Coordinates of N, CA and C in Angstrom, one line a residue:
X978 N 7.3 -24.6 63.8 CA 7.2 -23.6 62.8 C 6.1 -22.6 63.0
X979 N 5.1 -23.0 63.8 CA 4.0 -22.1 64.0 C 3.2 -21.8 62.8
X980 N 2.9 -20.5 62.6 CA 2.1 -20.0 61.5 C 2.9 -19.7 60.2
X981 N 4.2 -20.0 60.3 CA 5.0 -19.7 59.1 C 4.7 -20.7 58.0
X982 N 4.8 -20.2 56.8 CA 4.5 -21.0 55.6 C 5.5 -22.2 55.4
X983 N 6.8 -21.9 55.7 CA 7.8 -22.9 55.4 C 9.0 -22.6 56.3
X984 N 10.0 -23.6 56.3 CA 11.2 -23.3 57.1 C 12.3 -22.4 56.3
X985 N 11.8 -21.9 55.2 CA 12.7 -21.1 54.3 C 12.3 -19.6 54.3
X986 N 13.2 -18.8 54.8 CA 12.8 -17.3 54.9 C 12.4 -16.7 53.6
X987 N 13.1 -17.1 52.5 CA 12.8 -16.5 51.2 C 11.4 -16.9 50.7
X988 N 11.0 -18.1 51.0 CA 9.6 -18.5 50.6 C 8.6 -17.9 51.5
X989 N 9.0 -17.6 52.8 CA 8.0 -17.0 53.7 C 7.8 -15.5 53.3
X990 N 8.9 -14.9 52.8 CA 8.8 -13.5 52.3 C 7.8 -13.5 51.0
X991 N 8.0 -14.5 50.2 CA 7.1 -14.5 49.0 C 5.7 -14.8 49.4
X992 N 5.5 -15.7 50.4 CA 4.1 -16.0 50.9 C 3.5 -14.7 51.4
X993 N 4.2 -13.9 52.2 CA 3.7 -12.6 52.7 C 3.3 -11.7 51.6
X994 N 4.1 -11.6 50.6 CA 3.8 -10.8 49.4 C 2.5 -11.4 48.7
X995 N 2.6 -12.7 48.5 CA 1.5 -13.4 47.8 C 0.1 -13.2 48.5
X996 N 0.1 -13.2 49.8 CA -1.1 -13.1 50.6 C -1.7 -11.7 50.4
X997 N -0.9 -10.7 50.0 CA -1.4 -9.3 49.7 C -1.9 -9.1 48.3
X998 N -1.6 -10.0 47.4 CA -1.9 -9.9 46.0 C -3.4 -10.0 45.7
X999 N -3.8 -9.3 44.7 CA -5.2 -9.4 44.3 C -5.3 -10.1 42.9
X1000 N -4.1 -10.4 42.4 CA -4.1 -11.1 41.1 C -2.8 -11.9 41.0
X1001 N -2.6 -12.7 40.0 CA -1.4 -13.4 39.8 C -0.2 -12.4 39.4
X1002 N 1.0 -12.8 39.7 CA 2.1 -11.9 39.4 C 3.0 -12.7 38.4
X1003 N 2.7 -13.9 38.1 CA 3.4 -14.7 37.1 C 2.4 -15.7 36.5
X1004 N 2.2 -15.8 35.2 CA 1.2 -16.7 34.6 C 1.4 -18.1 35.1
X1005 N 0.3 -18.7 35.7 CA 0.3 -20.1 36.1 C 0.9 -20.3 37.5
X1006 N 1.7 -19.4 38.1 CA 2.3 -19.6 39.3 C 1.4 -19.4 40.5
X1007 N 1.4 -20.3 41.4 CA 0.6 -20.2 42.6 C 1.2 -21.0 43.8
X1008 N 1.5 -20.3 44.9 CA 2.0 -21.0 46.0 C 1.0 -22.1 46.5
X1009 N 1.5 -23.2 46.9 CA 0.6 -24.3 47.4 C 1.1 -24.6 48.8
X1010 N 0.5 -25.5 49.5 CA 0.9 -25.9 50.8 C 2.3 -26.5 50.7
X1011 N 3.2 -25.9 51.5 CA 4.6 -26.3 51.4 C 4.8 -27.8 51.7
X1012 N 5.5 -28.5 50.9 CA 5.7 -29.9 51.1 C 4.6 -30.8 50.7
X1013 N 3.5 -30.3 50.2 CA 2.3 -31.1 49.9 C 2.1 -31.2 48.4
X1014 N 1.7 -32.3 47.9 CA 1.4 -32.6 46.5 C 2.1 -33.8 46.1
X1015 N 1.7 -34.3 45.0 CA 2.3 -35.5 44.5 C 2.5 -35.3 43.0
X1016 N 3.5 -36.1 42.5 CA 3.7 -36.0 41.0 C 3.8 -37.4 40.5
X1017 N 4.6 -38.3 41.2 CA 4.8 -39.6 40.7 C 3.6 -40.5 41.2
X1018 N 3.3 -41.5 40.4 CA 2.2 -42.5 40.9 C 2.7 -43.4 42.0
X1019 N 4.0 -43.6 42.1 CA 4.6 -44.5 43.1 C 4.5 -43.8 44.5
X1020 N 4.7 -44.6 45.5 CA 4.8 -44.1 46.8 C 6.2 -44.4 47.3
X1021 N 7.1 -43.7 46.7 CA 8.6 -43.8 47.0 C 9.0 -42.8 48.0
X1022 N 9.2 -43.3 49.3 CA 9.5 -42.4 50.4 C 10.9 -41.7 50.2
X1023 N 11.8 -42.4 49.5 CA 13.1 -41.8 49.3 C 13.0 -40.6 48.3
X1024 N 12.1 -40.7 47.3 CA 11.8 -39.6 46.4 C 11.1 -38.5 47.2
X1025 N 10.0 -38.9 47.9 CA 9.2 -37.9 48.7 C 10.0 -37.1 49.7
X1026 N 11.0 -37.8 50.3 CA 11.8 -37.2 51.4 C 12.7 -36.1 50.8
X1027 N 13.0 -36.2 49.5 CA 14.0 -35.3 48.9 C 13.4 -34.3 48.0
X1028 N 12.2 -34.5 47.6 CA 11.5 -33.5 46.7 C 10.4 -32.9 47.4
X1029 N 10.5 -31.5 47.5 CA 9.6 -30.7 48.4 C 8.8 -29.8 47.5
X1030 N 7.5 -30.2 47.1 CA 6.7 -29.3 46.3 C 6.3 -28.0 47.1
X1031 N 6.2 -26.9 46.4 CA 5.8 -25.7 47.1 C 4.9 -24.7 46.3
X1032 N 4.8 -25.0 45.0 CA 4.0 -24.1 44.1 C 3.5 -24.8 42.9
X1033 N 2.4 -24.3 42.4 CA 1.9 -24.7 41.1 C 2.7 -23.9 40.1
X1034 N 3.2 -24.6 39.0 CA 4.0 -23.9 38.0 C 3.2 -23.4 36.8
X1035 N 2.1 -24.1 36.5 CA 1.3 -23.8 35.4 C -0.2 -23.9 35.7
X1036 N -1.0 -23.4 34.9 CA -2.4 -23.5 35.1 C -3.0 -24.9 35.0
X1037 N -2.2 -25.7 34.3 CA -2.6 -27.1 34.1 C -2.2 -28.1 35.2
X1038 N -1.5 -27.6 36.2 CA -1.2 -28.4 37.4 C 0.3 -28.9 37.6
X1039 N 1.2 -28.4 36.7 CA 2.6 -28.7 37.0 C 3.0 -28.1 38.3
X1040 N 4.1 -28.6 38.8 CA 4.6 -28.2 40.2 C 6.0 -27.7 40.1
X1041 N 6.4 -26.8 41.1 CA 7.7 -26.5 41.4 C 8.0 -27.2 42.7
X1042 N 9.2 -27.7 42.8 CA 9.7 -28.4 44.0 C 11.2 -28.2 44.2
X1043 N 11.6 -28.2 45.5 CA 13.0 -28.1 45.8 C 13.5 -29.5 45.8
X1044 N 14.7 -29.7 45.3 CA 15.3 -31.0 45.4 C 16.5 -31.0 46.4
X1045 N 16.3 -31.8 47.5 CA 17.3 -31.9 48.5 C 18.5 -32.7 48.0
X1046 N 19.3 -32.1 47.2 CA 20.4 -32.7 46.5 C 21.5 -33.1 47.4
X1047 N 21.5 -32.5 48.6 CA 22.6 -32.8 49.6 C 22.0 -32.3 51.0
X1048 N 22.9 -32.3 51.9 CA 22.4 -32.0 53.3 C 22.6 -30.6 53.7
X1049 N 22.7 -29.7 52.8 CA 22.9 -28.3 53.1 C 21.8 -27.7 54.0
X1050 N 22.1 -26.8 54.9 CA 21.2 -26.2 55.8 C 20.3 -25.2 55.2
X1051 N 20.9 -24.4 54.2 CA 20.1 -23.3 53.6 C 19.3 -23.9 52.4
X1052 N 18.0 -24.2 52.7 CA 17.2 -24.8 51.7 C 16.9 -23.9 50.5
X1053 N 17.0 -22.6 50.7 CA 16.8 -21.7 49.6 C 17.8 -21.8 48.5
X1054 N 18.9 -22.5 48.8 CA 20.0 -22.6 47.8 C 19.9 -24.0 47.0
X1055 N 18.9 -24.8 47.4 CA 18.7 -26.0 46.7 C 18.2 -25.8 45.2
X1056 N 18.5 -26.8 44.3 CA 18.0 -26.7 43.0 C 16.4 -26.8 43.0
X1057 N 15.8 -26.1 42.0 CA 14.4 -26.2 41.9 C 14.0 -27.0 40.7
X1058 N 13.0 -27.9 40.9 CA 12.6 -28.8 39.8 C 11.3 -28.4 39.3
X1059 N 11.1 -28.7 38.0 CA 9.8 -28.5 37.3 C 9.2 -29.9 37.2
X1060 N 8.1 -30.2 37.8 CA 7.4 -31.5 37.7 C 6.1 -31.3 36.8
X1061 N 6.2 -31.6 35.6 CA 5.1 -31.3 34.6 C 3.9 -32.2 34.8
X1062 N 2.8 -31.6 34.6 CA 1.5 -32.4 34.7 C 1.4 -33.4 33.6
X1063 N 2.2 -33.4 32.6 CA 2.1 -34.4 31.6 C 3.4 -35.3 31.6
X1064 N 4.1 -35.3 32.8 CA 5.2 -36.2 33.0 C 6.6 -35.6 32.8
X1065 N 6.6 -34.3 32.3 CA 7.9 -33.7 32.1 C 8.7 -33.5 33.5
X1066 N 10.0 -33.5 33.4 CA 10.7 -33.3 34.6 C 12.1 -32.8 34.3
X1067 N 12.5 -31.7 34.9 CA 13.8 -31.1 34.7 C 14.1 -30.1 35.8
X1068 N 15.4 -29.8 35.9 CA 15.9 -28.8 36.9 C 15.7 -27.4 36.2
X1069 N 14.8 -26.6 36.8 CA 14.4 -25.4 36.2 C 15.2 -24.2 36.7
X1070 N 15.7 -24.2 37.9 CA 16.4 -23.1 38.5 C 17.5 -23.6 39.4
X1071 N 18.5 -22.8 39.5 CA 19.7 -23.1 40.4 C 19.2 -23.1 41.9
X1072 N 18.3 -22.2 42.2 CA 17.9 -22.0 43.6 C 16.6 -21.1 43.6
X1073 N 16.1 -20.8 44.7 CA 14.8 -20.1 44.8 C 15.0 -18.7 44.2
X1074 N 16.0 -18.0 44.5 CA 16.2 -16.6 43.9 C 16.2 -16.7 42.4
X1075 N 16.9 -17.6 41.9 CA 16.9 -17.8 40.4 C 15.5 -18.0 39.9
X1076 N 14.7 -18.9 40.6 CA 13.3 -19.1 40.2 C 12.5 -17.8 40.3
X1077 N 12.7 -17.1 41.4 CA 11.9 -15.8 41.6 C 12.1 -14.9 40.4
X1078 N 13.3 -14.8 39.9 CA 13.6 -13.9 38.7 C 13.0 -14.6 37.5
X1079 N 13.0 -15.9 37.4 CA 12.5 -16.6 36.2 C 11.0 -16.4 36.1
X1080 N 10.3 -16.1 37.2 CA 8.9 -15.9 37.2 C 8.5 -14.7 36.4
X1081 N 9.4 -13.8 36.1 CA 9.2 -12.7 35.2 C 9.0 -13.0 33.8
X1082 N 9.3 -14.3 33.4 CA 9.2 -14.7 32.0 C 7.7 -15.0 31.7
X1083 N 7.1 -14.0 31.0 CA 5.7 -14.1 30.8 C 5.2 -15.1 29.8
X1084 N 6.1 -15.7 29.0 CA 5.7 -16.6 28.0 C 5.8 -18.0 28.4
X1085 N 6.1 -18.3 29.7 CA 6.3 -19.7 30.1 C 5.0 -20.5 30.0
X1086 N 3.9 -20.0 30.5 CA 2.7 -20.8 30.5 C 1.6 -20.1 29.6
X1087 N 2.1 -19.7 28.4 CA 1.2 -19.0 27.5 C 1.2 -17.5 27.6
X1088 N 0.5 -16.8 26.8 CA 0.5 -15.4 26.8 C 0.0 -14.8 28.2
X1089 N 0.7 -13.8 28.6 CA 0.3 -13.2 29.9 C -1.0 -12.4 29.7
X1090 N -1.7 -12.3 30.8 CA -3.0 -11.5 30.8 C -2.6 -10.0 30.6
X1091 N -3.6 -9.3 30.1 CA -3.5 -7.9 29.8 C -4.3 -7.0 30.8
X1092 N -5.0 -7.6 31.7 CA -5.9 -6.9 32.6 C -5.0 -6.0 33.5
X1093 N -5.5 -4.9 33.9 CA -4.7 -3.9 34.7 C -4.4 -4.5 36.1
X1094 N -5.2 -5.2 36.7 CA -4.8 -5.8 38.1 C -3.6 -6.7 38.0
X1095 N -3.6 -7.5 36.9 CA -2.4 -8.3 36.7 C -1.1 -7.5 36.5
X1096 N -1.2 -6.5 35.6 CA -0.1 -5.6 35.3 C 0.4 -4.9 36.6
X1097 N -0.6 -4.4 37.4 CA -0.2 -3.8 38.7 C 0.5 -4.7 39.6
X1098 N -0.1 -5.9 39.7 CA 0.5 -6.9 40.7 C 1.9 -7.3 40.2
X1099 N 2.0 -7.5 38.9 CA 3.3 -7.8 38.3 C 4.4 -6.8 38.6
X1100 N 4.0 -5.5 38.5 CA 4.9 -4.4 38.8 C 5.2 -4.4 40.3
X1101 N 4.2 -4.7 41.2 CA 4.5 -4.8 42.6 C 5.4 -6.0 42.9
X1102 N 5.3 -7.1 42.1 CA 6.2 -8.2 42.3 C 7.6 -7.8 42.0
X1103 N 7.8 -7.2 40.9 CA 9.2 -6.7 40.5 C 9.8 -5.8 41.5
X1104 N 9.0 -4.9 42.1 CA 9.4 -4.0 43.1 C 9.8 -4.8 44.4
X1105 N 9.0 -5.8 44.7 CA 9.2 -6.7 45.9 C 10.5 -7.4 45.6
X1106 N 10.7 -8.0 44.5 CA 11.9 -8.8 44.1 C 13.2 -8.0 44.3
X1107 N 13.2 -6.8 43.7 CA 14.4 -5.9 43.8 C 14.6 -5.5 45.2
X1108 N 13.6 -5.2 46.0 CA 13.8 -4.7 47.3 C 14.4 -5.9 48.2
X1109 N 13.9 -7.1 48.0 CA 14.4 -8.2 48.8 C 15.6 -8.9 48.4
X1110 N 15.9 -8.9 47.0 CA 16.9 -9.8 46.5 C 17.9 -9.0 45.6
X1111 N 17.8 -7.7 45.5 CA 18.8 -7.0 44.7 C 18.2 -6.6 43.4
X1112 N 18.9 -5.7 42.7 CA 18.3 -5.1 41.5 C 18.4 -5.9 40.2
X1113 N 19.2 -7.0 40.3 CA 19.3 -7.8 39.1 C 19.3 -9.3 39.4
X1114 N 19.0 -10.1 38.4 CA 18.9 -11.5 38.6 C 20.3 -12.1 38.8
X1115 N 20.4 -13.2 39.5 CA 21.7 -13.8 39.7 C 22.2 -14.4 38.4
X1116 N 23.5 -14.5 38.2 CA 24.0 -15.1 37.0 C 24.8 -16.3 37.3
X1117 N 24.8 -17.2 36.4 CA 25.4 -18.5 36.6 C 26.2 -18.9 35.3
X1118 N 27.3 -19.6 35.4 CA 28.1 -20.0 34.2 C 27.3 -21.0 33.4
X1119 N 26.6 -21.9 34.1 CA 25.9 -23.0 33.3 C 24.4 -23.0 33.7
X1120 N 23.6 -23.5 32.8 CA 22.2 -23.6 33.0 C 21.9 -24.6 34.2
X1121 N 20.7 -24.5 34.8 CA 20.4 -25.5 35.8 C 20.5 -26.9 35.4
X1122 N 20.1 -27.3 34.2 CA 20.3 -28.6 33.7 C 21.7 -29.0 33.6
X1123 N 22.6 -28.1 33.1 CA 24.0 -28.4 32.9 C 24.6 -28.6 34.3
X1124 N 24.2 -27.8 35.3 CA 24.8 -27.8 36.6 C 24.3 -29.1 37.4
X1125 N 23.1 -29.4 37.3 CA 22.5 -30.4 38.2 C 21.8 -31.6 37.5
X1126 N 21.6 -31.5 36.2 CA 20.8 -32.6 35.5 C 21.3 -34.0 35.7
X1127 N 22.6 -34.2 35.4 CA 23.1 -35.6 35.4 C 23.2 -36.1 36.8
X1128 N 23.5 -35.2 37.8 CA 23.5 -35.7 39.2 C 22.1 -36.0 39.6
X1129 N 21.1 -35.3 39.1 CA 19.7 -35.6 39.4 C 19.3 -36.9 38.8
X1130 N 19.7 -37.2 37.6 CA 19.5 -38.5 37.0 C 20.1 -39.6 37.8
X1131 N 21.3 -39.5 38.2 CA 22.0 -40.5 39.1 C 21.2 -40.7 40.4
X1132 N 20.8 -39.6 41.0 CA 20.0 -39.8 42.2 C 18.7 -40.5 41.9
X1133 N 18.0 -40.1 40.9 CA 16.7 -40.8 40.5 C 16.9 -42.3 40.4
X1134 N 18.0 -42.7 39.7 CA 18.3 -44.1 39.5 C 18.6 -44.7 40.8
X1135 N 19.3 -44.0 41.7 CA 19.6 -44.6 43.0 C 18.4 -44.9 43.9
X1136 N 17.3 -44.1 43.7 CA 16.1 -44.3 44.5 C 15.1 -45.1 43.7
X1137 N 15.5 -45.7 42.6 CA 14.5 -46.6 41.9 C 13.5 -45.9 41.0
X1138 N 13.8 -44.7 40.6 CA 12.8 -44.0 39.7 C 13.4 -44.0 38.3
X1139 N 13.5 -45.1 37.7 CA 14.0 -45.3 36.3 C 13.2 -44.5 35.3
X1140 N 11.9 -44.6 35.4 CA 11.1 -43.9 34.4 C 11.3 -42.3 34.5
X1141 N 11.4 -41.8 35.7 CA 11.6 -40.4 35.9 C 13.0 -40.0 35.3
X1142 N 14.0 -40.9 35.6 CA 15.3 -40.7 35.1 C 15.4 -40.6 33.6
X1143 N 14.6 -41.5 33.0 CA 14.5 -41.5 31.5 C 14.0 -40.2 31.0
X1144 N 13.0 -39.6 31.6 CA 12.5 -38.3 31.2 C 13.5 -37.2 31.3
X1145 N 14.3 -37.2 32.4 CA 15.3 -36.2 32.6 C 16.4 -36.4 31.5
X1146 N 16.8 -37.7 31.3 CA 17.8 -37.9 30.2 C 17.3 -37.4 28.9
X1147 N 16.0 -37.6 28.6 CA 15.5 -37.1 27.3 C 15.6 -35.6 27.2
X1148 N 15.3 -34.9 28.4 CA 15.5 -33.5 28.4 C 16.9 -33.0 28.3
X1149 N 17.8 -33.8 29.0 CA 19.3 -33.4 28.8 C 19.7 -33.6 27.4
X1150 N 19.2 -34.6 26.7 CA 19.5 -34.7 25.3 C 19.0 -33.6 24.5
X1151 N 17.7 -33.2 24.8 CA 17.1 -32.1 24.1 C 17.8 -30.8 24.3
X1152 N 18.3 -30.6 25.5 CA 19.1 -29.4 25.8 C 20.5 -29.5 25.5
X1153 N 20.9 -30.7 24.9 CA 22.3 -30.9 24.4 C 23.3 -30.8 25.6
X1154 N 22.9 -31.4 26.7 CA 23.8 -31.4 27.9 C 24.5 -32.8 27.9
X1155 N 25.8 -32.8 27.6 CA 26.6 -34.1 27.7 C 26.8 -34.5 29.1
X1156 N 26.9 -35.8 29.3 CA 27.2 -36.3 30.6 C 28.7 -36.0 30.9
X1157 N 29.0 -35.4 32.1 CA 30.3 -35.1 32.5 C 31.2 -36.3 32.5
X1158 N 32.5 -36.2 32.2 CA 33.4 -37.3 32.2 C 33.7 -37.8 33.6

């Protein structure tokens, strides 16, 4: 891989943009070492092999990670997980492009800063996003939790992460996502 940030072209584009920034472009978001970081207290290699952290999601230490839900070659199309610093866990985006657009939600990690450097960087991010991924956010028929949540629960149970599965089930209940028949 050499000096590239990750094996994912979309993340490498974001890293190049990020390296030029003088301020945050999304409250709490910060790229981290690709594939590094922990969330669970256990040392479950099956979990670690399929969950790939790549960014801090909040100022308090929550993470974004890709979930290798299957063997697809295009890692940018994998579901994105939110691994909360207080134990929360859910599927937050359908894929990286979906997450990139979601980063425009300024209320996710509290009120957005009002300083001019933040506003300028945020505008530059929006310009970057549109230039690289089109003028509008992708659309999906179902939310990420509706699309991937129960399959994620089943996978967590299959790798022995019952406590994590319970957290996702609580969130599925909160989001009123019924288990598919």
